[in-house]
Amino acid sequence: QVQLVESGGGLVQPGGSLRLSCAASGSMFRTNVMGWYRQAPGKERELVADITRGGSTNYADSVKGRFTISRDNAKNTVYLQMNSLKSEDTAVYYCAADVSATIRSPGRTYWGQGTQVTVSS
């Protein structure tokens, strides 16, 4: 079983910054793609950014130039640095990781429990 534990959410003023972290632990061979999603009240969950094991990144248009995703493969941890935050960034942010249990196993997606990010003055 694999667990994803997120941290770093909270309340911040518009224009401020937050850094989210997500650490994967448990029985696994390798973490493949890792990413961040968010879900605002009344809206569907959407991809914010993801990153491959080799470091290739992908961002939603709404966060390009403001958010940066990174990862530490040795620690099985993914980060999301969020700058110039806007009220529309308010949402529950979820970490996701595609994890291979063994060297021959296909990946399986695991989700974190979510962390609230509120941008408000």
CSV table of N, CA and C in Angstrom, one decimal:
chain,number,residue,atom,x,y,z
A,1,GLN,N,0.8,-1.2,0.0
A,1,GLN,CA,0.0,0.0,0.0
A,1,GLN,C,0.9,1.2,0.0
A,2,VAL,N,0.4,2.3,-0.7
A,2,VAL,CA,1.2,3.5,-0.8
A,2,VAL,C,0.3,4.6,-0.2
A,3,GLN,N,1.0,5.5,0.5
A,3,GLN,CA,0.4,6.6,1.1
A,3,GLN,C,1.0,7.9,0.6
A,4,LEU,N,0.2,8.9,0.3
A,4,LEU,CA,0.7,10.2,-0.1
A,4,LEU,C,0.2,11.2,1.0
A,5,VAL,N,1.2,11.9,1.6
A,5,VAL,CA,0.9,12.9,2.6
A,5,VAL,C,1.3,14.3,2.2
A,6,GLU,N,0.3,15.1,2.2
A,6,GLU,CA,0.5,16.5,1.7
A,6,GLU,C,0.7,17.4,2.9
A,7,SER,N,1.3,18.5,2.6
A,7,SER,CA,1.5,19.6,3.7
A,7,SER,C,1.7,20.9,3.0
A,8,GLY,N,1.5,22.0,3.7
A,8,GLY,CA,1.8,23.3,3.2
A,8,GLY,C,0.6,24.2,2.8
A,9,GLY,N,-0.6,23.7,2.9
A,9,GLY,CA,-1.7,24.6,2.6
A,9,GLY,C,-2.0,25.6,3.7
A,10,GLY,N,-2.9,26.5,3.4
A,10,GLY,CA,-3.3,27.5,4.4
A,10,GLY,C,-3.9,28.7,3.8
A,11,LEU,N,-4.0,29.7,4.6
A,11,LEU,CA,-4.6,31.0,4.2
A,11,LEU,C,-3.5,32.0,3.8
A,12,VAL,N,-3.7,32.6,2.7
A,12,VAL,CA,-2.7,33.6,2.2
A,12,VAL,C,-3.4,34.7,1.5
A,13,GLN,N,-2.8,35.9,1.6
A,13,GLN,CA,-3.4,37.1,0.9
A,13,GLN,C,-3.1,37.0,-0.6
A,14,PRO,N,-4.0,37.7,-1.4
A,14,PRO,CA,-3.7,37.8,-2.8
A,14,PRO,C,-2.3,38.4,-3.1
A,15,GLY,N,-1.6,37.8,-4.0
A,15,GLY,CA,-0.2,38.2,-4.3
A,15,GLY,C,0.8,37.4,-3.5
A,16,GLY,N,0.4,36.7,-2.5
A,16,GLY,CA,1.3,35.9,-1.6
A,16,GLY,C,1.7,34.6,-2.2
A,17,SER,N,2.5,33.8,-1.5
A,17,SER,CA,3.1,32.6,-1.9
A,17,SER,C,2.8,31.5,-0.9
A,18,LEU,N,2.8,30.3,-1.4
A,18,LEU,CA,2.7,29.1,-0.6
A,18,LEU,C,3.5,28.0,-1.3
A,19,ARG,N,4.0,27.0,-0.5
A,19,ARG,CA,4.7,25.9,-1.1
A,19,ARG,C,4.1,24.6,-0.5
A,20,LEU,N,3.6,23.8,-1.4
A,20,LEU,CA,3.0,22.5,-1.0
A,20,LEU,C,4.0,21.4,-1.2
A,21,SER,N,3.9,20.4,-0.3
A,21,SER,CA,4.8,19.2,-0.4
A,21,SER,C,3.9,18.0,-0.4
A,22,CYS,N,4.4,16.9,-1.0
A,22,CYS,CA,3.7,15.7,-1.0
A,22,CYS,C,4.7,14.5,-1.0
A,23,ALA,N,4.7,13.7,0.1
A,23,ALA,CA,5.7,12.6,0.2
A,23,ALA,C,5.0,11.3,0.0
A,24,ALA,N,5.5,10.5,-0.9
A,24,ALA,CA,4.9,9.1,-1.0
A,24,ALA,C,5.7,8.1,-0.2
A,25,SER,N,5.0,7.2,0.4
A,25,SER,CA,5.7,6.2,1.2
A,25,SER,C,4.9,4.9,1.1
A,26,GLY,N,5.6,3.8,1.6
A,26,GLY,CA,4.9,2.5,1.5
A,26,GLY,C,5.7,1.6,0.6
A,27,SER,N,5.0,0.5,0.2
A,27,SER,CA,5.5,-0.5,-0.6
A,27,SER,C,5.5,-0.1,-2.1
A,28,MET,N,6.7,0.3,-2.6
A,28,MET,CA,6.7,0.7,-4.0
A,28,MET,C,8.1,0.5,-4.6
A,29,PHE,N,8.2,0.3,-5.9
A,29,PHE,CA,9.5,0.3,-6.5
A,29,PHE,C,9.9,1.6,-7.0
A,30,ARG,N,8.9,2.4,-7.6
A,30,ARG,CA,9.3,3.6,-8.2
A,30,ARG,C,8.1,4.5,-8.4
A,31,THR,N,8.3,5.8,-8.2
A,31,THR,CA,7.2,6.8,-8.5
A,31,THR,C,7.4,7.3,-9.9
A,32,ASN,N,6.4,7.3,-10.7
A,32,ASN,CA,6.6,7.7,-12.1
A,32,ASN,C,6.1,9.2,-12.2
A,33,VAL,N,5.0,9.5,-12.9
A,33,VAL,CA,4.5,10.8,-13.0
A,33,VAL,C,3.9,11.2,-11.6
A,34,MET,N,4.2,12.4,-11.2
A,34,MET,CA,3.6,12.9,-9.9
A,34,MET,C,3.0,14.3,-10.3
A,35,GLY,N,1.9,14.6,-9.6
A,35,GLY,CA,1.3,15.9,-10.0
A,35,GLY,C,0.4,16.5,-8.9
A,36,TRP,N,-0.1,17.6,-9.2
A,36,TRP,CA,-1.0,18.3,-8.3
A,36,TRP,C,-2.3,18.6,-9.1
A,37,TYR,N,-3.4,18.4,-8.4
A,37,TYR,CA,-4.8,18.7,-9.0
A,37,TYR,C,-5.4,19.6,-7.9
A,38,ARG,N,-6.5,20.3,-8.3
A,38,ARG,CA,-7.2,21.1,-7.4
A,38,ARG,C,-8.7,21.0,-7.7
A,39,GLN,N,-9.5,21.2,-6.7
A,39,GLN,CA,-11.0,21.2,-6.9
A,39,GLN,C,-11.6,22.4,-6.0
A,40,ALA,N,-12.2,23.3,-6.7
A,40,ALA,CA,-12.9,24.4,-6.0
A,40,ALA,C,-14.3,24.0,-5.8
A,41,PRO,N,-15.0,24.7,-4.9
A,41,PRO,CA,-16.4,24.3,-4.6
A,41,PRO,C,-17.2,24.5,-5.9
A,42,GLY,N,-18.0,23.4,-6.1
A,42,GLY,CA,-18.9,23.5,-7.3
A,42,GLY,C,-18.3,23.2,-8.6
A,43,LYS,N,-17.0,22.9,-8.6
A,43,LYS,CA,-16.2,22.7,-9.9
A,43,LYS,C,-15.6,21.3,-9.9
A,44,GLU,N,-15.3,20.9,-11.1
A,44,GLU,CA,-14.6,19.6,-11.2
A,44,GLU,C,-13.1,19.7,-10.8
A,45,ARG,N,-12.6,18.5,-10.5
A,45,ARG,CA,-11.2,18.5,-10.2
A,45,ARG,C,-10.4,18.7,-11.5
A,46,GLU,N,-9.3,19.6,-11.4
A,46,GLU,CA,-8.6,19.9,-12.6
A,46,GLU,C,-7.1,19.7,-12.3
A,47,LEU,N,-6.3,19.4,-13.4
A,47,LEU,CA,-4.9,19.3,-13.3
A,47,LEU,C,-4.3,20.7,-13.1
A,48,VAL,N,-3.4,20.8,-12.2
A,48,VAL,CA,-2.6,22.1,-12.0
A,48,VAL,C,-1.3,21.9,-12.7
A,49,ALA,N,-0.6,20.9,-12.4
A,49,ALA,CA,0.8,20.7,-12.9
A,49,ALA,C,1.2,19.2,-12.7
A,50,ASP,N,2.0,18.7,-13.6
A,50,ASP,CA,2.6,17.4,-13.3
A,50,ASP,C,4.0,17.3,-13.8
A,51,ILE,N,4.8,16.3,-13.3
A,51,ILE,CA,6.2,16.2,-13.6
A,51,ILE,C,6.6,14.8,-13.8
A,52,THR,N,7.3,14.4,-14.8
A,52,THR,CA,7.8,13.1,-15.0
A,52,THR,C,9.0,12.8,-14.1
A,53,ARG,N,9.4,11.6,-14.0
A,53,ARG,CA,10.5,11.2,-13.2
A,53,ARG,C,11.8,11.9,-13.8
A,54,GLY,N,11.8,12.1,-15.1
A,54,GLY,CA,12.9,12.8,-15.7
A,54,GLY,C,12.9,14.3,-15.6
A,55,GLY,N,11.8,14.9,-15.1
A,55,GLY,CA,11.8,16.3,-14.8
A,55,GLY,C,11.0,17.1,-15.9
A,56,SER,N,10.4,16.4,-16.8
A,56,SER,CA,9.5,17.2,-17.8
A,56,SER,C,8.2,17.6,-17.1
A,57,THR,N,7.9,18.9,-17.3
A,57,THR,CA,6.7,19.4,-16.6
A,57,THR,C,5.6,19.8,-17.6
A,58,ASN,N,4.4,19.9,-17.0
A,58,ASN,CA,3.2,20.3,-17.7
A,58,ASN,C,2.4,21.1,-16.8
A,59,TYR,N,1.9,22.3,-17.3
A,59,TYR,CA,1.1,23.2,-16.4
A,59,TYR,C,-0.2,23.6,-17.0
A,60,ALA,N,-1.2,23.8,-16.2
A,60,ALA,CA,-2.5,24.4,-16.7
A,60,ALA,C,-2.2,25.8,-17.1
A,61,ASP,N,-2.9,26.3,-18.1
A,61,ASP,CA,-2.6,27.6,-18.6
A,61,ASP,C,-2.8,28.7,-17.5
A,62,SER,N,-3.8,28.4,-16.6
A,62,SER,CA,-4.1,29.4,-15.6
A,62,SER,C,-3.0,29.6,-14.6
A,63,VAL,N,-2.0,28.7,-14.5
A,63,VAL,CA,-1.0,28.9,-13.5
A,63,VAL,C,0.4,29.0,-14.1
A,64,LYS,N,0.5,29.0,-15.4
A,64,LYS,CA,1.8,29.1,-16.0
A,64,LYS,C,2.4,30.5,-15.7
A,65,GLY,N,3.7,30.4,-15.3
A,65,GLY,CA,4.4,31.7,-14.9
A,65,GLY,C,4.3,32.0,-13.5
A,66,ARG,N,3.4,31.4,-12.8
A,66,ARG,CA,3.2,31.7,-11.3
A,66,ARG,C,3.5,30.5,-10.5
A,67,PHE,N,3.2,29.3,-10.9
A,67,PHE,CA,3.5,28.0,-10.1
A,67,PHE,C,4.7,27.3,-10.7
A,68,THR,N,5.4,26.6,-9.9
A,68,THR,CA,6.5,25.8,-10.3
A,68,THR,C,6.4,24.4,-9.6
A,69,ILE,N,6.4,23.4,-10.4
A,69,ILE,CA,6.4,22.0,-9.8
A,69,ILE,C,7.8,21.5,-9.9
A,70,SER,N,8.2,20.7,-8.8
A,70,SER,CA,9.5,20.1,-8.8
A,70,SER,C,9.4,18.8,-8.0
A,71,ARG,N,10.4,18.0,-8.0
A,71,ARG,CA,10.4,16.7,-7.3
A,71,ARG,C,11.8,16.3,-6.9
A,72,ASP,N,11.8,15.5,-5.8
A,72,ASP,CA,13.0,14.9,-5.3
A,72,ASP,C,12.8,13.4,-5.4
A,73,ASN,N,13.4,12.7,-6.4
A,73,ASN,CA,13.2,11.3,-6.6
A,73,ASN,C,13.7,10.4,-5.4
A,74,ALA,N,14.8,10.9,-4.8
A,74,ALA,CA,15.3,10.1,-3.7
A,74,ALA,C,14.4,10.1,-2.5
A,75,LYS,N,13.6,11.2,-2.4
A,75,LYS,CA,12.7,11.3,-1.3
A,75,LYS,C,11.2,10.9,-1.7
A,76,ASN,N,11.0,10.6,-3.0
A,76,ASN,CA,9.7,10.3,-3.5
A,76,ASN,C,8.7,11.5,-3.1
A,77,THR,N,9.2,12.7,-3.3
A,77,THR,CA,8.4,13.9,-2.9
A,77,THR,C,8.3,14.8,-4.1
A,78,VAL,N,7.1,15.4,-4.2
A,78,VAL,CA,6.8,16.4,-5.2
A,78,VAL,C,6.4,17.7,-4.5
A,79,TYR,N,6.8,18.8,-5.1
A,79,TYR,CA,6.6,20.2,-4.5
A,79,TYR,C,5.8,21.0,-5.5
A,80,LEU,N,5.1,22.0,-5.0
A,80,LEU,CA,4.4,23.0,-5.8
A,80,LEU,C,4.6,24.3,-5.2
A,81,GLN,N,5.5,25.1,-5.8
A,81,GLN,CA,5.7,26.5,-5.4
A,81,GLN,C,4.7,27.4,-6.1
A,82,MET,N,3.9,28.1,-5.3
A,82,MET,CA,2.8,28.9,-5.8
A,82,MET,C,3.1,30.3,-5.4
A,83,ASN,N,3.3,31.2,-6.5
A,83,ASN,CA,3.5,32.6,-6.3
A,83,ASN,C,2.4,33.4,-6.9
A,84,SER,N,2.4,34.7,-6.6
A,84,SER,CA,1.4,35.6,-7.1
A,84,SER,C,0.0,35.0,-7.1
A,85,LEU,N,-0.4,34.5,-5.9
A,85,LEU,CA,-1.7,33.8,-5.7
A,85,LEU,C,-2.8,34.7,-5.9
A,86,LYS,N,-3.9,34.2,-6.5
A,86,LYS,CA,-5.1,34.9,-6.8
A,86,LYS,C,-6.3,34.2,-6.0
A,87,SER,N,-7.4,35.0,-5.9
A,87,SER,CA,-8.5,34.4,-5.2
A,87,SER,C,-9.1,33.2,-5.9
A,88,GLU,N,-8.9,33.2,-7.2
A,88,GLU,CA,-9.4,32.0,-8.0
A,88,GLU,C,-8.5,30.8,-7.9
A,89,ASP,N,-7.4,30.9,-7.2
A,89,ASP,CA,-6.6,29.7,-6.9
A,89,ASP,C,-7.1,29.0,-5.6
A,90,THR,N,-8.1,29.6,-5.0
A,90,THR,CA,-8.7,28.9,-3.8
A,90,THR,C,-9.3,27.6,-4.1
A,91,ALA,N,-8.9,26.5,-3.5
A,91,ALA,CA,-9.4,25.2,-3.8
A,91,ALA,C,-8.7,24.2,-2.8
A,92,VAL,N,-9.2,23.0,-2.8
A,92,VAL,CA,-8.5,21.9,-2.2
A,92,VAL,C,-7.5,21.3,-3.2
A,93,TYR,N,-6.3,21.2,-2.8
A,93,TYR,CA,-5.2,20.8,-3.7
A,93,TYR,C,-4.9,19.3,-3.3
A,94,TYR,N,-4.9,18.5,-4.3
A,94,TYR,CA,-4.6,17.0,-4.2
A,94,TYR,C,-3.3,16.7,-4.9
A,95,CYS,N,-2.5,15.9,-4.2
A,95,CYS,CA,-1.4,15.3,-4.8
A,95,CYS,C,-1.7,13.9,-5.4
A,96,ALA,N,-1.2,13.6,-6.6
A,96,ALA,CA,-1.4,12.3,-7.2
A,96,ALA,C,0.0,11.8,-7.7
A,97,ALA,N,0.1,10.5,-7.6
A,97,ALA,CA,1.3,9.8,-8.0
A,97,ALA,C,1.0,8.5,-8.7
A,98,ASP,N,1.7,8.3,-9.9
A,98,ASP,CA,1.6,7.0,-10.5
A,98,ASP,C,2.8,6.2,-10.0
A,99,VAL,N,2.5,5.1,-9.4
A,99,VAL,CA,3.5,4.3,-8.7
A,99,VAL,C,3.5,2.9,-9.2
A,100,SER,N,4.7,2.4,-9.4
A,100,SER,CA,5.0,1.0,-9.8
A,100,SER,C,5.4,0.2,-8.5
A,101,ALA,N,4.7,-0.9,-8.2
A,101,ALA,CA,4.9,-1.7,-7.0
A,101,ALA,C,6.2,-2.5,-7.2
A,102,THR,N,6.5,-3.0,-8.4
A,102,THR,CA,7.7,-3.8,-8.6
A,102,THR,C,8.3,-3.3,-10.0
A,103,ILE,N,9.4,-3.9,-10.3
A,103,ILE,CA,10.1,-3.4,-11.6
A,103,ILE,C,9.2,-3.8,-12.8
A,104,ARG,N,8.4,-4.8,-12.7
A,104,ARG,CA,7.6,-5.3,-13.8
A,104,ARG,C,6.1,-4.8,-13.7
A,105,SER,N,5.8,-4.1,-12.7
A,105,SER,CA,4.4,-3.7,-12.5
A,105,SER,C,4.1,-2.5,-13.3
A,106,PRO,N,2.9,-2.4,-13.9
A,106,PRO,CA,2.4,-1.1,-14.4
A,106,PRO,C,2.1,-0.2,-13.3
A,107,GLY,N,2.0,1.1,-13.7
A,107,GLY,CA,1.7,2.1,-12.7
A,107,GLY,C,0.3,2.1,-12.2
A,108,ARG,N,0.1,2.5,-11.0
A,108,ARG,CA,-1.2,2.7,-10.4
A,108,ARG,C,-1.3,4.0,-9.8
A,109,THR,N,-2.4,4.7,-9.9
A,109,THR,CA,-2.5,6.1,-9.4
A,109,THR,C,-3.0,6.1,-8.0
A,110,TYR,N,-2.3,6.8,-7.1
A,110,TYR,CA,-2.7,7.1,-5.7
A,110,TYR,C,-2.9,8.5,-5.5
A,111,TRP,N,-3.8,8.8,-4.6
A,111,TRP,CA,-4.1,10.2,-4.3
A,111,TRP,C,-3.9,10.5,-2.8
A,112,GLY,N,-3.5,11.8,-2.6
A,112,GLY,CA,-3.4,12.3,-1.2
A,112,GLY,C,-4.8,12.7,-0.7
A,113,GLN,N,-4.8,13.1,0.6
A,113,GLN,CA,-6.1,13.4,1.2
A,113,GLN,C,-6.6,14.8,0.9
A,114,GLY,N,-5.7,15.6,0.3
A,114,GLY,CA,-6.0,17.0,0.0
A,114,GLY,C,-5.6,18.0,1.1
A,115,THR,N,-5.3,19.2,0.6
A,115,THR,CA,-4.9,20.3,1.5
A,115,THR,C,-5.6,21.6,1.0
A,116,GLN,N,-6.2,22.3,2.0
A,116,GLN,CA,-6.9,23.5,1.6
A,116,GLN,C,-6.0,24.7,1.4
A,117,VAL,N,-6.2,25.4,0.2
A,117,VAL,CA,-5.5,26.6,0.0
A,117,VAL,C,-6.6,27.7,-0.2
A,118,THR,N,-6.5,28.7,0.6
A,118,THR,CA,-7.4,29.8,0.6
A,118,THR,C,-6.7,31.1,0.4
A,119,VAL,N,-7.1,31.8,-0.7
A,119,VAL,CA,-6.4,33.1,-1.0
A,119,VAL,C,-7.5,34.2,-0.8
A,120,SER,N,-7.3,35.0,0.2
A,120,SER,CA,-8.3,36.0,0.6
A,120,SER,C,-7.6,37.1,1.4
A,121,SER,N,-8.1,38.3,1.3
A,121,SER,CA,-7.6,39.4,2.1
A,121,SER,C,-8.5,39.5,3.4
